[in-house]
Amino acid sequence: MSRRMANLTLDSLGHLPVSCRRCVFWELAPHALAQAEEYGQTDLEKEAWVSSVLLEWGSCGKTITVDGIPAGHALYAPPSAVPRSAAFPTSPVSPDAVLLTSLRVVEGFEGAGIGRALVQAVVKDLTRRGVRAIEAFGDAAATAEEPSRSCVIPAEFLLGVGFKTVRPHQRWPRLRLELRSAITWKEDVEAALERLLSSVTIPVSASPAHATGLRTPGGRTA
């Protein structure tokens, strides 16, 4: 099987399942969501949100295809761009973190490591951009056998890929994945190289007079 990971763009929004393409649970505040659903414009709202985040912040999603077939996606953004995040009982998201809002594996591709691959792609992108951590609200009622019916990532999955609970809740815990270790490693390597280079001393070459033992006319070594 051939896998291909790519950044989400407006052109690749069609790779999302129809239900996800039309879902703006995270992208709109509750009252705005109700209005969008009433007028049937949620797909336009989704497109507008992705466009806005791409322009103002940069890459905000990953898509993965297997043999050219869409197999899953992940969306993430600064908490300030995610109105729904303020509505959770375990909010707010830490100011140094980016919020992983949704991660979905298409039916038929479960159990193939697609979800873990998406998380790794998000981690790689955000580490490169200097982000300190990823946080996510988890659904504690969902399991691998019985996936969430909500738009919230199962807490069990998040724990399985390295997230730690930072604010527990019986249904909506907030979890965190530190990226500092990868950044610190880079900083430590740079610091070690700097110390190494500063400790290297280049001996001063002897002048020709010292090297040959020549003496000046006054009998002193030149």
Short mmCIF file of C-alpha atoms in Angstrom, two decimals:
data_model
loop_
_atom_site.label_atom_id
_atom_site.label_comp_id
_atom_site.label_asym_id
_atom_site.label_seq_id
_atom_site.Cartn_x
_atom_site.Cartn_y
_atom_site.Cartn_z
CA MET A 1 0.00 0.00 0.00
CA SER A 2 1.18 3.50 -0.82
CA ARG A 3 0.53 6.18 1.81
CA ARG A 4 0.72 9.90 1.15
CA MET A 5 0.53 12.57 3.86
CA ALA A 6 -0.23 16.14 2.81
CA ASN A 7 -1.17 19.51 4.25
CA LEU A 8 -4.87 20.29 4.16
CA THR A 9 -5.73 22.96 1.61
CA LEU A 10 -8.96 24.37 0.24
CA ASP A 11 -8.50 22.11 -2.78
CA SER A 12 -8.20 19.00 -0.60
CA LEU A 13 -11.21 19.70 1.62
CA GLY A 14 -13.04 17.22 -0.57
CA HIS A 15 -10.86 14.46 0.92
CA LEU A 16 -12.78 14.79 4.18
CA PRO A 17 -15.83 12.57 4.67
CA VAL A 18 -19.04 14.45 3.88
CA SER A 19 -20.08 14.52 7.53
CA CYS A 20 -16.73 16.09 8.51
CA ARG A 21 -16.73 18.43 5.51
CA ARG A 22 -20.03 19.89 6.73
CA CYS A 23 -19.23 19.80 10.45
CA VAL A 24 -18.37 23.13 12.10
CA PHE A 25 -18.70 21.99 15.70
CA TRP A 26 -15.24 23.36 16.54
CA GLU A 27 -15.13 26.23 14.10
CA LEU A 28 -18.21 28.11 15.36
CA ALA A 29 -19.49 29.17 18.75
CA PRO A 30 -22.66 27.28 19.81
CA HIS A 31 -25.07 30.08 18.86
CA ALA A 32 -23.40 30.63 15.48
CA LEU A 33 -23.45 26.88 14.84
CA ALA A 34 -27.20 26.78 15.38
CA GLN A 35 -27.68 29.58 12.85
CA ALA A 36 -25.42 27.94 10.27
CA GLU A 37 -27.27 24.64 10.61
CA GLU A 38 -30.61 26.42 10.30
CA TYR A 39 -29.62 28.01 7.00
CA GLY A 40 -27.76 24.93 5.73
CA GLN A 41 -24.45 26.72 5.12
CA THR A 42 -22.10 24.69 7.27
CA ASP A 43 -19.94 23.59 4.35
CA LEU A 44 -19.34 27.23 3.41
CA GLU A 45 -18.53 28.06 7.01
CA LYS A 46 -16.00 25.21 7.10
CA GLU A 47 -14.31 26.47 3.96
CA ALA A 48 -14.23 30.03 5.29
CA TRP A 49 -12.66 28.89 8.56
CA VAL A 50 -9.94 26.84 6.86
CA SER A 51 -9.19 29.72 4.50
CA SER A 52 -8.92 32.21 7.37
CA VAL A 53 -6.60 30.04 9.48
CA LEU A 54 -4.39 29.22 6.50
CA LEU A 55 -3.96 32.92 5.72
CA GLU A 56 -3.46 34.15 9.28
CA TRP A 57 -1.57 31.27 10.89
CA GLY A 58 -0.53 28.67 8.33
CA SER A 59 -1.07 24.93 7.91
CA CYS A 60 -3.96 23.73 10.08
CA GLY A 61 -4.57 20.17 8.93
CA LYS A 62 -3.19 16.94 7.52
CA THR A 63 -4.78 14.49 5.12
CA ILE A 64 -3.62 10.97 4.36
CA THR A 65 -4.45 8.81 1.37
CA VAL A 66 -3.80 5.12 0.86
CA ASP A 67 -3.36 4.12 -2.78
CA GLY A 68 -4.96 7.44 -3.70
CA ILE A 69 -8.04 6.89 -1.50
CA PRO A 70 -8.70 9.36 1.38
CA ALA A 71 -8.07 7.46 4.62
CA GLY A 72 -8.11 10.10 7.34
CA HIS A 73 -7.45 13.65 8.43
CA ALA A 74 -6.52 15.81 11.41
CA LEU A 75 -7.28 19.47 12.12
CA TYR A 76 -5.48 21.78 14.53
CA ALA A 77 -5.27 25.51 15.24
CA PRO A 78 -4.50 28.08 17.94
CA PRO A 79 -7.21 28.07 20.62
CA SER A 80 -8.14 31.64 19.70
CA ALA A 81 -9.28 30.35 16.31
CA VAL A 82 -11.46 27.63 17.84
CA PRO A 83 -14.58 29.19 19.44
CA ARG A 84 -15.97 25.88 20.71
CA SER A 85 -12.91 25.29 22.92
CA ALA A 86 -14.16 27.86 25.43
CA ALA A 87 -17.36 25.88 26.00
CA PHE A 88 -15.72 22.83 27.57
CA PRO A 89 -15.72 22.42 31.37
CA THR A 90 -11.98 21.71 31.27
CA SER A 91 -11.07 24.83 29.29
CA PRO A 92 -9.12 26.99 28.71
CA VAL A 93 -6.36 25.48 26.59
CA SER A 94 -2.87 26.45 27.80
CA PRO A 95 -1.52 29.59 26.08
CA ASP A 96 1.61 27.78 24.84
CA ALA A 97 -0.34 24.99 23.10
CA VAL A 98 -2.04 24.42 19.77
CA LEU A 99 -5.39 22.65 19.94
CA LEU A 100 -5.88 19.38 18.07
CA THR A 101 -9.59 19.64 17.34
CA SER A 102 -10.42 16.58 15.30
CA LEU A 103 -8.85 13.41 14.01
CA ARG A 104 -10.83 10.93 11.96
CA VAL A 105 -9.89 7.66 10.27
CA VAL A 106 -12.18 6.70 7.42
CA GLU A 107 -14.19 3.52 7.91
CA GLY A 108 -12.34 0.56 6.44
CA PHE A 109 -8.89 1.91 7.34
CA GLU A 110 -9.10 1.37 11.10
CA GLY A 111 -6.35 -0.62 12.78
CA ALA A 112 -3.73 0.25 10.17
CA GLY A 113 -1.92 2.92 12.16
CA ILE A 114 -3.51 5.81 10.25
CA GLY A 115 -4.44 7.71 13.40
CA ARG A 116 -0.95 7.43 14.88
CA ALA A 117 0.59 8.50 11.56
CA LEU A 118 -1.61 11.61 11.54
CA VAL A 119 -0.56 12.54 15.07
CA GLN A 120 3.10 12.08 14.14
CA ALA A 121 2.65 14.35 11.12
CA VAL A 122 1.03 17.04 13.26
CA VAL A 123 3.83 16.74 15.84
CA LYS A 124 6.49 17.09 13.15
CA ASP A 125 4.84 20.17 11.67
CA LEU A 126 4.30 21.97 14.98
CA THR A 127 7.74 21.09 16.37
CA ARG A 128 9.30 22.59 13.26
CA ARG A 129 7.25 25.74 13.85
CA GLY A 130 8.46 26.10 17.44
CA VAL A 131 5.22 25.12 19.20
CA ARG A 132 5.68 23.89 22.78
CA ALA A 133 2.75 21.50 23.12
CA ILE A 134 -0.43 20.10 21.61
CA GLU A 135 -3.59 19.90 23.70
CA ALA A 136 -6.90 18.22 22.97
CA PHE A 137 -10.23 17.67 24.65
CA GLY A 138 -10.95 13.96 24.86
CA ASP A 139 -14.19 12.01 24.99
CA ALA A 140 -13.79 9.66 27.94
CA ALA A 141 -16.91 7.72 26.98
CA ALA A 142 -15.54 6.58 23.62
CA THR A 143 -13.35 3.52 23.07
CA ALA A 144 -11.64 1.90 20.11
CA GLU A 145 -14.48 -0.63 19.94
CA GLU A 146 -17.16 2.03 20.28
CA PRO A 147 -15.87 5.24 18.68
CA SER A 148 -17.24 8.59 19.71
CA ARG A 149 -20.49 9.74 18.18
CA SER A 150 -19.44 13.29 18.96
CA CYS A 151 -16.86 15.45 17.19
CA VAL A 152 -14.39 14.94 20.06
CA ILE A 153 -11.39 12.60 19.82
CA PRO A 154 -11.63 9.53 22.09
CA ALA A 155 -9.51 10.10 25.22
CA GLU A 156 -8.38 6.48 25.03
CA PHE A 157 -6.77 7.10 21.65
CA LEU A 158 -5.03 10.28 22.81
CA LEU A 159 -3.57 8.49 25.83
CA GLY A 160 -2.40 5.69 23.55
CA VAL A 161 -0.33 8.05 21.38
CA GLY A 162 1.41 9.83 24.25
CA PHE A 163 -0.95 12.52 25.54
CA LYS A 164 -1.17 13.04 29.31
CA THR A 165 -4.22 14.24 31.22
CA VAL A 166 -3.70 17.77 32.53
CA ARG A 167 -7.26 18.42 33.69
CA PRO A 168 -9.38 15.37 34.42
CA HIS A 169 -13.13 15.18 33.88
CA GLN A 170 -15.51 12.24 33.87
CA ARG A 171 -16.46 12.94 30.24
CA TRP A 172 -14.34 15.73 28.73
CA PRO A 173 -10.75 15.60 30.06
CA ARG A 174 -8.16 17.94 28.62
CA LEU A 175 -4.95 16.21 27.54
CA ARG A 176 -1.51 17.46 26.54
CA LEU A 177 1.43 16.24 24.47
CA GLU A 178 4.70 18.04 25.20
CA LEU A 179 6.82 18.94 22.21
CA ARG A 180 9.50 20.62 24.29
CA SER A 181 11.70 17.51 24.34
CA ALA A 182 12.21 17.62 20.59
CA ILE A 183 12.90 21.37 20.65
CA THR A 184 15.18 21.09 23.68
CA TRP A 185 17.16 18.35 21.94
CA LYS A 186 17.84 20.71 19.05
CA GLU A 187 18.80 23.54 21.41
CA ASP A 188 21.07 21.23 23.41
CA VAL A 189 22.89 20.07 20.29
CA GLU A 190 23.44 23.67 19.18
CA ALA A 191 24.68 24.64 22.65
CA ALA A 192 27.05 21.65 22.77
CA LEU A 193 28.52 22.57 19.38
CA GLU A 194 28.99 26.15 20.51
CA ARG A 195 30.84 25.01 23.67
CA LEU A 196 32.96 22.62 21.65
CA LEU A 197 33.99 25.28 19.14
CA SER A 198 34.73 27.83 21.85
CA SER A 199 37.03 25.35 23.65
CA VAL A 200 39.15 24.66 20.58
CA THR A 201 42.34 26.75 20.60
CA ILE A 202 44.62 27.13 17.63
CA PRO A 203 48.30 27.29 18.66
CA VAL A 204 50.18 30.35 17.52
CA SER A 205 52.74 29.37 14.89
CA ALA A 206 56.36 30.04 15.79
CA SER A 207 58.04 32.78 13.84
CA PRO A 208 60.77 31.75 11.38
CA ALA A 209 63.39 33.13 13.73
CA HIS A 210 62.21 30.92 16.60
CA ALA A 211 61.85 27.95 14.33
CA THR A 212 65.41 28.11 13.00
CA GLY A 213 67.15 29.41 16.12
CA LEU A 214 68.48 32.47 14.25
CA ARG A 215 70.10 35.11 16.37
CA THR A 216 70.06 38.79 15.92
CA PRO A 217 73.29 40.73 15.56
CA GLY A 218 73.15 41.48 19.31
CA GLY A 219 73.36 37.75 20.09
CA ARG A 220 69.72 37.44 21.14
CA THR A 221 67.41 34.92 19.66
CA ALA A 222 65.20 36.66 17.15
#
